[in-house]
Tab-separated table of C-alpha atoms (C1' of nucleotides) and ligand atoms in Angstrom:
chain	number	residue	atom	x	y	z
A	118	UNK	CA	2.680	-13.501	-19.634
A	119	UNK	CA	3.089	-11.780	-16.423
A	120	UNK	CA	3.554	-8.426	-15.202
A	121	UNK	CA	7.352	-7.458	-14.437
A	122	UNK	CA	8.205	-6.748	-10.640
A	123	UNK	CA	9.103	-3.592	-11.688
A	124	UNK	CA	5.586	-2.549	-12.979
A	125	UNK	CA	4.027	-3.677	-9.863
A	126	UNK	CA	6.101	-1.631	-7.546
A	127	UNK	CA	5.486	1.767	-9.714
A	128	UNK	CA	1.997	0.755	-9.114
A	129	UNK	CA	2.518	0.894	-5.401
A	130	UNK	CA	4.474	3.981	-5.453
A	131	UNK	CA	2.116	5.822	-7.406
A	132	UNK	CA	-0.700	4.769	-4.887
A	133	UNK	CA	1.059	5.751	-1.941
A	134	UNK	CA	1.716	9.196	-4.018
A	135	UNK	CA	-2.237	9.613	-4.904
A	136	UNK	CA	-2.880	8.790	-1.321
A	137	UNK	CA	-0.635	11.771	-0.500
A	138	UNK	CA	-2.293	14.420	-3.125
A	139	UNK	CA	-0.522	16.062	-6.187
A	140	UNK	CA	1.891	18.016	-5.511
A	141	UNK	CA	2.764	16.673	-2.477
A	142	UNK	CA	6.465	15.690	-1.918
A	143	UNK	CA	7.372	12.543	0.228
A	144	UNK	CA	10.717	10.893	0.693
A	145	UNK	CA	11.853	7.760	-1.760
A	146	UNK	CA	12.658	6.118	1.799
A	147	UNK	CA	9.341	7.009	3.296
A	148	UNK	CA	7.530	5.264	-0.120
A	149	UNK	CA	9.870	2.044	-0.312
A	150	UNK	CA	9.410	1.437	3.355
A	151	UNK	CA	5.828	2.055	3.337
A	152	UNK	CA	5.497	0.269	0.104
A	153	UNK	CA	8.038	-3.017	0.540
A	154	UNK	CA	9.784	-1.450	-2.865
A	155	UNK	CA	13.941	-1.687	-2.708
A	156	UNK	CA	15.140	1.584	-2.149
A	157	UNK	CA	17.416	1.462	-4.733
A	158	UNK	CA	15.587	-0.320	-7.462
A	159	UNK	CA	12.477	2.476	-6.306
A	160	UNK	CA	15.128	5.247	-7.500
A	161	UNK	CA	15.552	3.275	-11.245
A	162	UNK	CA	11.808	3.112	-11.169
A	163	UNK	CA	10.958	6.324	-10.675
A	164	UNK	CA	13.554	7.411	-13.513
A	165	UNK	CA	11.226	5.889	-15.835
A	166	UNK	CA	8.286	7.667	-14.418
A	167	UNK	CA	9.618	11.010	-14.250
A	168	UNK	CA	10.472	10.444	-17.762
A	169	UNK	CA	7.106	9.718	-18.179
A	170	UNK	CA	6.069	12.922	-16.747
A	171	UNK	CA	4.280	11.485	-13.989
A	172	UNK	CA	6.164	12.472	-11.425
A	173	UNK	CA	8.895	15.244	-10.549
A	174	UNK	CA	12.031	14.120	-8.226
A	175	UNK	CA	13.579	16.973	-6.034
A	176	UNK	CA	17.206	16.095	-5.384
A	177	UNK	CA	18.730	17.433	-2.034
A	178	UNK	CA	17.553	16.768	1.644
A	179	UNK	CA	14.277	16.687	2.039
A	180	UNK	CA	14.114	15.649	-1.868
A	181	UNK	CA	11.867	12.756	-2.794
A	182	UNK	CA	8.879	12.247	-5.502
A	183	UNK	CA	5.771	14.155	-5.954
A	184	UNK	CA	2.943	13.366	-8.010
A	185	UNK	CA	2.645	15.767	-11.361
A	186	UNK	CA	-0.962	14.304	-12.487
A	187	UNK	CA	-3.840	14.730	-10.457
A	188	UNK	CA	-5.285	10.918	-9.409
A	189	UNK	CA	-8.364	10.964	-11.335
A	190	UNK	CA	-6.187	11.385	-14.453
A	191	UNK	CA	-3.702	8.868	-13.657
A	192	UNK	CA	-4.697	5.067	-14.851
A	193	UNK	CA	-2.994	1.826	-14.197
A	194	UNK	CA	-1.892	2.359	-18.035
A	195	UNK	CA	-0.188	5.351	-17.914
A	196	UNK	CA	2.023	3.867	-15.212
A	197	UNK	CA	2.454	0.343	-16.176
A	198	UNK	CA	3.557	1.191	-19.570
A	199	UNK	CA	6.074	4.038	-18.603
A	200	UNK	CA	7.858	1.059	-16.999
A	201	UNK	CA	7.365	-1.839	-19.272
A	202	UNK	CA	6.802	-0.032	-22.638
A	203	UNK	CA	3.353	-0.314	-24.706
A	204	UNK	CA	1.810	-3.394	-24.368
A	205	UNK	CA	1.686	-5.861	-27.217
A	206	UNK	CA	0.656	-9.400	-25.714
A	207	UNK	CA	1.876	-10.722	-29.177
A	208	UNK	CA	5.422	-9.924	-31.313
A	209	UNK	CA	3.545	-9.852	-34.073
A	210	UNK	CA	1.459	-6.826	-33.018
A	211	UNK	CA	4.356	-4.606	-32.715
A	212	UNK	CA	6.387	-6.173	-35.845
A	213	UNK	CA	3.479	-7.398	-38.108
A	214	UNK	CA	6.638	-7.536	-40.842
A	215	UNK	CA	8.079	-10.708	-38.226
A	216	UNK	CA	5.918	-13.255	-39.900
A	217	UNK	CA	4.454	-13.693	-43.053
A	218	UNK	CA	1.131	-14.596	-42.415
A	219	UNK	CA	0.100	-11.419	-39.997
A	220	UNK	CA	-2.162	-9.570	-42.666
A	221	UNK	CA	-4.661	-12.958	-43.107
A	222	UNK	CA	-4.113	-14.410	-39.888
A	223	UNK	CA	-7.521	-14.716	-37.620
A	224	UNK	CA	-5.010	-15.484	-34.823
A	225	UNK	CA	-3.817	-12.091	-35.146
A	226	UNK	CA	-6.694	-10.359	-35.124
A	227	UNK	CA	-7.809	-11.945	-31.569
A	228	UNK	CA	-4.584	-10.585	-30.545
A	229	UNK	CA	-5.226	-7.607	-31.347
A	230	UNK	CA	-8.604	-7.374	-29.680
A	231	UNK	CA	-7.096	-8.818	-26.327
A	232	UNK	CA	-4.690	-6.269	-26.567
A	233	UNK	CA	-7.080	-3.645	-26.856
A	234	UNK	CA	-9.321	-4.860	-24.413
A	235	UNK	CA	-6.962	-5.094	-21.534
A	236	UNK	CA	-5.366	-1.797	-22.408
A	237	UNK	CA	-8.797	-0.323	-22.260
A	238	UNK	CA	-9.860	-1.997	-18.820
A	239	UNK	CA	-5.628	-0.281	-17.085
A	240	UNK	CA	-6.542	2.587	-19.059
A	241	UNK	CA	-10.609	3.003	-16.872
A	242	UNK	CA	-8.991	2.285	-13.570
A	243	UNK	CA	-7.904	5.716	-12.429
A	244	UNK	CA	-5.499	6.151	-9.370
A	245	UNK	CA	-8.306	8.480	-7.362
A	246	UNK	CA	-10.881	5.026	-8.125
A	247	UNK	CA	-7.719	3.041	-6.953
A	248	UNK	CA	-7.051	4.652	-3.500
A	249	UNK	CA	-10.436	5.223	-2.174
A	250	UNK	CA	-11.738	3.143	0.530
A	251	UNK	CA	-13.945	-0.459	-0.408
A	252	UNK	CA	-16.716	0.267	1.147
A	253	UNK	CA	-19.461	-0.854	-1.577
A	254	UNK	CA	-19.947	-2.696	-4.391
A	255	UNK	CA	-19.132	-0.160	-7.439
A	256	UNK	CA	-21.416	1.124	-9.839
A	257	UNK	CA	-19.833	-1.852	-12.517
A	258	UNK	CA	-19.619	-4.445	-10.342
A	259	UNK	CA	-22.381	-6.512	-11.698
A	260	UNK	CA	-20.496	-6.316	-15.329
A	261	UNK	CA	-17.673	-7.241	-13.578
A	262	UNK	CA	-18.418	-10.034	-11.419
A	263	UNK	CA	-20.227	-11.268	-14.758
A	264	UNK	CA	-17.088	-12.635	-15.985
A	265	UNK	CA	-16.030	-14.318	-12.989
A	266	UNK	CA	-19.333	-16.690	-14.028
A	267	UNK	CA	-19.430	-17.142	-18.002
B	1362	UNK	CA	3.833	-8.855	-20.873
B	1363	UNK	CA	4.151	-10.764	-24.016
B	1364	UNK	CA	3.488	-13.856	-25.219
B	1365	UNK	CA	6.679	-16.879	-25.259
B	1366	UNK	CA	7.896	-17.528	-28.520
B	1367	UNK	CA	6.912	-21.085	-27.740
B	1368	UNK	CA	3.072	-20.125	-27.100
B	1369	UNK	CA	3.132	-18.894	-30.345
B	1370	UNK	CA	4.741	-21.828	-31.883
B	1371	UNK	CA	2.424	-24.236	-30.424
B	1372	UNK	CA	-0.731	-21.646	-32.200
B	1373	UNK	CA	0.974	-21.810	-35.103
B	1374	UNK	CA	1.591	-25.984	-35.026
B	1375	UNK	CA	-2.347	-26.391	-33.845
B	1376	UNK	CA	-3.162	-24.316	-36.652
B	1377	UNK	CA	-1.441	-26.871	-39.033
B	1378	UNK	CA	-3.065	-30.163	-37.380
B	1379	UNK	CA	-6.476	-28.082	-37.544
B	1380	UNK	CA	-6.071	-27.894	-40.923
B	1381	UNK	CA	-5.150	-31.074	-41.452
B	1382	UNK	CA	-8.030	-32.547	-39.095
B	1383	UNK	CA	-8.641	-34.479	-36.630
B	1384	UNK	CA	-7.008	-37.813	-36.384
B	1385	UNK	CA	-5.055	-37.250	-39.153
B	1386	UNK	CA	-1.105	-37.746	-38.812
B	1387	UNK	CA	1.053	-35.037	-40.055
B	1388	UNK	CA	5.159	-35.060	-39.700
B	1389	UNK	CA	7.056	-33.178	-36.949
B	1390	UNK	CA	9.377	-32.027	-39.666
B	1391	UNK	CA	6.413	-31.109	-42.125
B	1392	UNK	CA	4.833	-28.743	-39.567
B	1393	UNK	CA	8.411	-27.281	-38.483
B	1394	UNK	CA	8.973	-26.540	-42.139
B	1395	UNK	CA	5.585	-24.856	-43.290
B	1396	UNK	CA	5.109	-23.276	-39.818
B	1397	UNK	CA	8.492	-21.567	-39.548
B	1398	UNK	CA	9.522	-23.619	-36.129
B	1399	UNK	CA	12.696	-24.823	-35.231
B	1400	UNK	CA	11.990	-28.582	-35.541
B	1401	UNK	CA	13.973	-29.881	-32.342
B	1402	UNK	CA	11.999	-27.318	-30.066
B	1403	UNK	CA	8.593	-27.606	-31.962
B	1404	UNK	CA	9.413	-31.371	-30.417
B	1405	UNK	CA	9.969	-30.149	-26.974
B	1406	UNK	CA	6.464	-28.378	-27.410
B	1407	UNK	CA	4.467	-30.879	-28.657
B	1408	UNK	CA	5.551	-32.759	-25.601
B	1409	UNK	CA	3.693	-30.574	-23.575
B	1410	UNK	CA	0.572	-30.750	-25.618
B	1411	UNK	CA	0.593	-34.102	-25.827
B	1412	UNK	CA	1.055	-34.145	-21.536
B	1413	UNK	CA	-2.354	-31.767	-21.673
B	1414	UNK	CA	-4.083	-34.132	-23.996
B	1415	UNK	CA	-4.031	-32.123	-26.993
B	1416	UNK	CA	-2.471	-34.198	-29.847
B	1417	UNK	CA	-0.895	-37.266	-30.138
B	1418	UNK	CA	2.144	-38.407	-30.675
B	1419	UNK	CA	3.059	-40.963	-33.028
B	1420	UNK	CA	6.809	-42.608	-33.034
B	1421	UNK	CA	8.463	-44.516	-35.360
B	1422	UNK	CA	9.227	-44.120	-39.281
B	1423	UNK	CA	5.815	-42.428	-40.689
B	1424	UNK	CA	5.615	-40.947	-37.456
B	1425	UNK	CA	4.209	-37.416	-36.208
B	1426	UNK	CA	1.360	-35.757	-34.691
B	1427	UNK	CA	-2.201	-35.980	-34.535
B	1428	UNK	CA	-4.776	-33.983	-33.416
B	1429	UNK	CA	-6.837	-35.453	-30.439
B	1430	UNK	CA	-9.294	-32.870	-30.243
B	1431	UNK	CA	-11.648	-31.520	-32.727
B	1432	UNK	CA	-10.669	-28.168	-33.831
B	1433	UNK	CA	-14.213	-26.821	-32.747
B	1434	UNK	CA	-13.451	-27.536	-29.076
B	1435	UNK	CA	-9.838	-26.635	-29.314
B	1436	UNK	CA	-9.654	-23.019	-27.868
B	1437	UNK	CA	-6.328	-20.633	-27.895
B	1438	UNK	CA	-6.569	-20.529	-24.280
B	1439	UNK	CA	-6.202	-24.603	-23.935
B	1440	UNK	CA	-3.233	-24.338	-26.118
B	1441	UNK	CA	-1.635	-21.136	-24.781
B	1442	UNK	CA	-2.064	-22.354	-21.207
B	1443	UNK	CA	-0.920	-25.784	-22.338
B	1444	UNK	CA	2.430	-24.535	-22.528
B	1445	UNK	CA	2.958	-20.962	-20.692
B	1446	UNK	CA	0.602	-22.972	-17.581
B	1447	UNK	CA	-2.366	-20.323	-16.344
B	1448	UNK	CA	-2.372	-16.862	-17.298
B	1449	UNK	CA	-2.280	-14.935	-14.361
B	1450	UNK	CA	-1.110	-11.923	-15.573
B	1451	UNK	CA	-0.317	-10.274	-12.018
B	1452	UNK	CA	1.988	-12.355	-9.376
B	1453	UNK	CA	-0.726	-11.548	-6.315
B	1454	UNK	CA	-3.160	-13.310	-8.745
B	1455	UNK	CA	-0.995	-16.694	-7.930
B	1456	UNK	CA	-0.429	-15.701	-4.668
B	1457	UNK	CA	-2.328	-13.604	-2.834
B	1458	UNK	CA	-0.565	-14.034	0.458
B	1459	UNK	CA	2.956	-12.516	-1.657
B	1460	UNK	CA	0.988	-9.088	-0.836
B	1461	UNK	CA	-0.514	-8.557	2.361
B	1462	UNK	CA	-2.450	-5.647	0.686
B	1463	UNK	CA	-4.252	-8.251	-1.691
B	1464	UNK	CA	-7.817	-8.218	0.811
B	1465	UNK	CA	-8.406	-4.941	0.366
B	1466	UNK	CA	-6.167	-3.964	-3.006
B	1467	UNK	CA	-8.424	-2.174	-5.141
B	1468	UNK	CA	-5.732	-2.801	-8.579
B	1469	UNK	CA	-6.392	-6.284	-7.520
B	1470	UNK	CA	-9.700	-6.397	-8.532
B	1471	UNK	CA	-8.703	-4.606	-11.592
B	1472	UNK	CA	-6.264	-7.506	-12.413
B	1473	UNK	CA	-8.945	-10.065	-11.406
B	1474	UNK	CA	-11.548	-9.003	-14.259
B	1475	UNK	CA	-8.578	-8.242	-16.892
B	1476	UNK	CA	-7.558	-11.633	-16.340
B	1477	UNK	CA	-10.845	-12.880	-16.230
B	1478	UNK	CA	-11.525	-10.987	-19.855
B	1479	UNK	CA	-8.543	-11.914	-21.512
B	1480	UNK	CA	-8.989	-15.421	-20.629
B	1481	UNK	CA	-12.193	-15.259	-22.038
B	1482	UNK	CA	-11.115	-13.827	-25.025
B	1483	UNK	CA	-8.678	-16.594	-25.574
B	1484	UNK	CA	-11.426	-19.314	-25.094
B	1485	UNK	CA	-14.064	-18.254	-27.018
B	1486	UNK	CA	-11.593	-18.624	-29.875
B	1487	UNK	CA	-11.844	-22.117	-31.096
B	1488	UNK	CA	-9.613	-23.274	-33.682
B	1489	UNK	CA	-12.243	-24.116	-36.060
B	1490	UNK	CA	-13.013	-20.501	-36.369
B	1491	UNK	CA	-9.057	-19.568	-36.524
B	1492	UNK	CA	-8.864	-21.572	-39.988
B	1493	UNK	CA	-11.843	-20.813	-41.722
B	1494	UNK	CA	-10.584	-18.365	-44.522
B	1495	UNK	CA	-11.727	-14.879	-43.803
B	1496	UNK	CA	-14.092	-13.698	-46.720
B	1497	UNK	CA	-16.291	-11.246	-44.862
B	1498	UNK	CA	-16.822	-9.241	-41.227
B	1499	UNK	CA	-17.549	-11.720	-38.280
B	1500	UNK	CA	-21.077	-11.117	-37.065
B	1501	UNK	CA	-19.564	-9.809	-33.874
B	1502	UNK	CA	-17.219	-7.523	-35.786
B	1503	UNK	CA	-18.900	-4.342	-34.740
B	1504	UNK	CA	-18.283	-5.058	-30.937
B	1505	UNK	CA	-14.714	-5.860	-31.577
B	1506	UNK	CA	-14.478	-2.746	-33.574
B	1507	UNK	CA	-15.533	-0.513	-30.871
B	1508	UNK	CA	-12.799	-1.552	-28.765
B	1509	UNK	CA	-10.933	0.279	-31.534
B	1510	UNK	CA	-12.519	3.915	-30.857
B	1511	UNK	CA	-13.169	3.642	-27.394
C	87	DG	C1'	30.999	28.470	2.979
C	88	DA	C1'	31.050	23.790	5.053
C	89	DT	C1'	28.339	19.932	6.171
C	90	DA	C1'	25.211	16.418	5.843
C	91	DA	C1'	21.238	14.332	3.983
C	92	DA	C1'	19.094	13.155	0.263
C	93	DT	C1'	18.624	11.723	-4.817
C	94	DC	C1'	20.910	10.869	-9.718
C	95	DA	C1'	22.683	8.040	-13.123
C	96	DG	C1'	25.676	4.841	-15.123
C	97	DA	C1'	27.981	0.548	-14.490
C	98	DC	C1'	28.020	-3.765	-12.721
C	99	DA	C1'	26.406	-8.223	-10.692
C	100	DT	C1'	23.158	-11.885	-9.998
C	101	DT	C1'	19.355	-14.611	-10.943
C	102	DT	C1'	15.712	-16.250	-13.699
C	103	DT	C1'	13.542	-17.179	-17.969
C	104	DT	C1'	13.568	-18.162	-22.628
C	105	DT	C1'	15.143	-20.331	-26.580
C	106	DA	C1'	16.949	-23.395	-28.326
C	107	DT	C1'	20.429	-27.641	-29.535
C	108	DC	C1'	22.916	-32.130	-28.635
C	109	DC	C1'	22.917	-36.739	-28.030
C	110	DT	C1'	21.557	-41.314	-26.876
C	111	DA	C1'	17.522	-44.252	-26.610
C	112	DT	C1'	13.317	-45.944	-28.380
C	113	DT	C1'	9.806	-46.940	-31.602
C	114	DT	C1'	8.064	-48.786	-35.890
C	115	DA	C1'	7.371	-49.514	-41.158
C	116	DT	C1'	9.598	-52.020	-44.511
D	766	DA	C1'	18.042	-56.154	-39.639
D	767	DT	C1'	17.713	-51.528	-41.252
D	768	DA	C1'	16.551	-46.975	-41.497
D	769	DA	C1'	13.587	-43.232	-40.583
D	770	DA	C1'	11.366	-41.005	-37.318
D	771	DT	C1'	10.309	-39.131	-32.460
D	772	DA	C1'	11.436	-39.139	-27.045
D	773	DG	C1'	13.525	-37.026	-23.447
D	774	DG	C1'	17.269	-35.613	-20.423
D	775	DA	C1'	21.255	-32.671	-20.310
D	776	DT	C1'	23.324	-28.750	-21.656
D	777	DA	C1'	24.289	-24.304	-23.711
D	778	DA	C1'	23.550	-19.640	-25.162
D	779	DA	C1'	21.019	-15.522	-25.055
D	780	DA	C1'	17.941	-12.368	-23.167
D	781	DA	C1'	15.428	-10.233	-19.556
D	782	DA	C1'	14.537	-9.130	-14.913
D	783	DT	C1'	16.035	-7.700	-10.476
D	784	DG	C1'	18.777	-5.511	-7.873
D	785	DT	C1'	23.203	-3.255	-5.917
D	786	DC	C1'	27.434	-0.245	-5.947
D	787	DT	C1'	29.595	3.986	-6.456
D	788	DG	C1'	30.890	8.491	-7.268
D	789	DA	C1'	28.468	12.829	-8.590
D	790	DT	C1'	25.034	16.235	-7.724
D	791	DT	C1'	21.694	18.859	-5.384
D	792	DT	C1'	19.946	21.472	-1.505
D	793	DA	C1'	18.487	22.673	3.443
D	794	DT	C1'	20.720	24.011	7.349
D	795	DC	C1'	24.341	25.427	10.498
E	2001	SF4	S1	0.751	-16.860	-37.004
E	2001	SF4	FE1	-0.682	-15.156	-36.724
E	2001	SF4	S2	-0.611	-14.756	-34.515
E	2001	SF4	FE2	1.167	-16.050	-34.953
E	2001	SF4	S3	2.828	-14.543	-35.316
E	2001	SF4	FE3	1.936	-14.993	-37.331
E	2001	SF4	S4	0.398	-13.379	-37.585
E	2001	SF4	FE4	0.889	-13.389	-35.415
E	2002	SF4	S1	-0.542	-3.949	-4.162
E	2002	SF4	FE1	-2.455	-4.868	-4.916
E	2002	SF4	S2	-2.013	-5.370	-7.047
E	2002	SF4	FE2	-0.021	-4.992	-6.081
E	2002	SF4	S3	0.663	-7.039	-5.413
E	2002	SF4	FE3	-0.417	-6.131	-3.656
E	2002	SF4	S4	-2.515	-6.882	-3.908
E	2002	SF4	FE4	-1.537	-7.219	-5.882
DNA sequence: GATAAATCAGACATTTTTTATCCTATTTAT
DNA sequence: ATAAATAGGATAAAAAATGTCTGATTTATC
């Protein structure tokens, strides 16, 4: 119930890339350096986000990654899930067929909510919210903090 | 980012023993059978909910398990977390010195409260409410709903 | 055009986690 | 005593995660 190394270092590259502005084109040794991402494994990684259409790779010196979507439409979703696939929490969310009782089973429906809420909370947190300095407390933050305290 | 197949199999076991009641003493192999759980691992399970106080555990011939808790105050956080340990969802959650970033990480903070939800979401679902049978909408079915259409 | 610096993409290797099962010991009702 | 049941450590098999290696490709520059 964790989130894969992997996912964590798109993350990071996609923050240093929002940092940098769309469009802009920095080095795969520049971001894994920067980022403490392994080189190599950054080069899988960003397959899958390329894929995604999230980012364009230029081949050839002075190739490297640029950023396709502008920050404020990039969430945490978007690039978490080009990596690890949709998120399910539970197999029986993505193969309701794997057991029997799915269609009556209250279990499965708090699944389902979980799921729904967490995708919704990656899906709010935008890359341009993600890279700007922490200077205040947000706009949300008394929601927020509200469930530190229940 | 998915549950273990033992998580699930430890739901589906404290469904059974919620069903059956508190107290009362139902076979390993019983459960294994009408749950769909490999009887030698379901034993390996209930070992760990027995360790976080759970059920009991009841050797001998006419032996088996028994709830220890009643299903009211039995949440499917206690039992998930019984056998996955803590959600954390994100390593830095665990460890905030693995990232030096962590102080100031702003997708910290996002992992923070969606760990913080989800966790909430898992607690605030006792088992007494998982085995009711479901006739009608919850009374908080339109807020779950909405999470639907966001 | 040749060169060198960069990335691509598939295959491969290693480690970790998950999912069990085996087997002997122990417990307990009869 | 016997037999039915679980305990618990060791082990095995499978799957997933985490990288690395290597030859091919692309492209700026000389
Ligand atoms: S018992 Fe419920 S939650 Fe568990 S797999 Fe079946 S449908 Fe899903
Ligand atoms: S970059 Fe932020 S979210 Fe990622 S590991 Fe570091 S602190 Fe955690």
């Amino acid at each position: 119930m964790r989130l894969s190394r992997a996912a964590e270092y798109a993350v990071r590259c996609m923050l240093y890339l929002s940092t940098a502005g769309k469009g802009v084109l920095v080095g795969r040794r520049t971001i894994a350096r920067e980022m403490d991402i392994p080189e190599q494994f950054l080069g899988k990684i960003a397959q899958q986000l390329a894929r995604a259409g999230l980012i364009e790779i230029i081949q050839g010196v002075k190739g490297g990654f640029r950023l396709v979507v502008p920050p404020d439409e990039l969430t945490l979703l978007m690039v978490i899930e080009a990596v690890i696939g949709e998120i399910f929490l539970n197999d029986c969310m993505l193969w309701p067929e794997s057991c029997g009782r799915s269609p009556v089973c209250k279990v499965h429906v708090v699944w389902e909510n979980a799921r729904n809420q967490l995708r919704e909370t990656l899906r709010k947190a935008t890359f341009s919210s993600l890279i700007t300095e922490s200077p205040v407390l947000s706009p949300d933050a008394h929601s927020s903090l509200s469930l530190l305290n229940p």
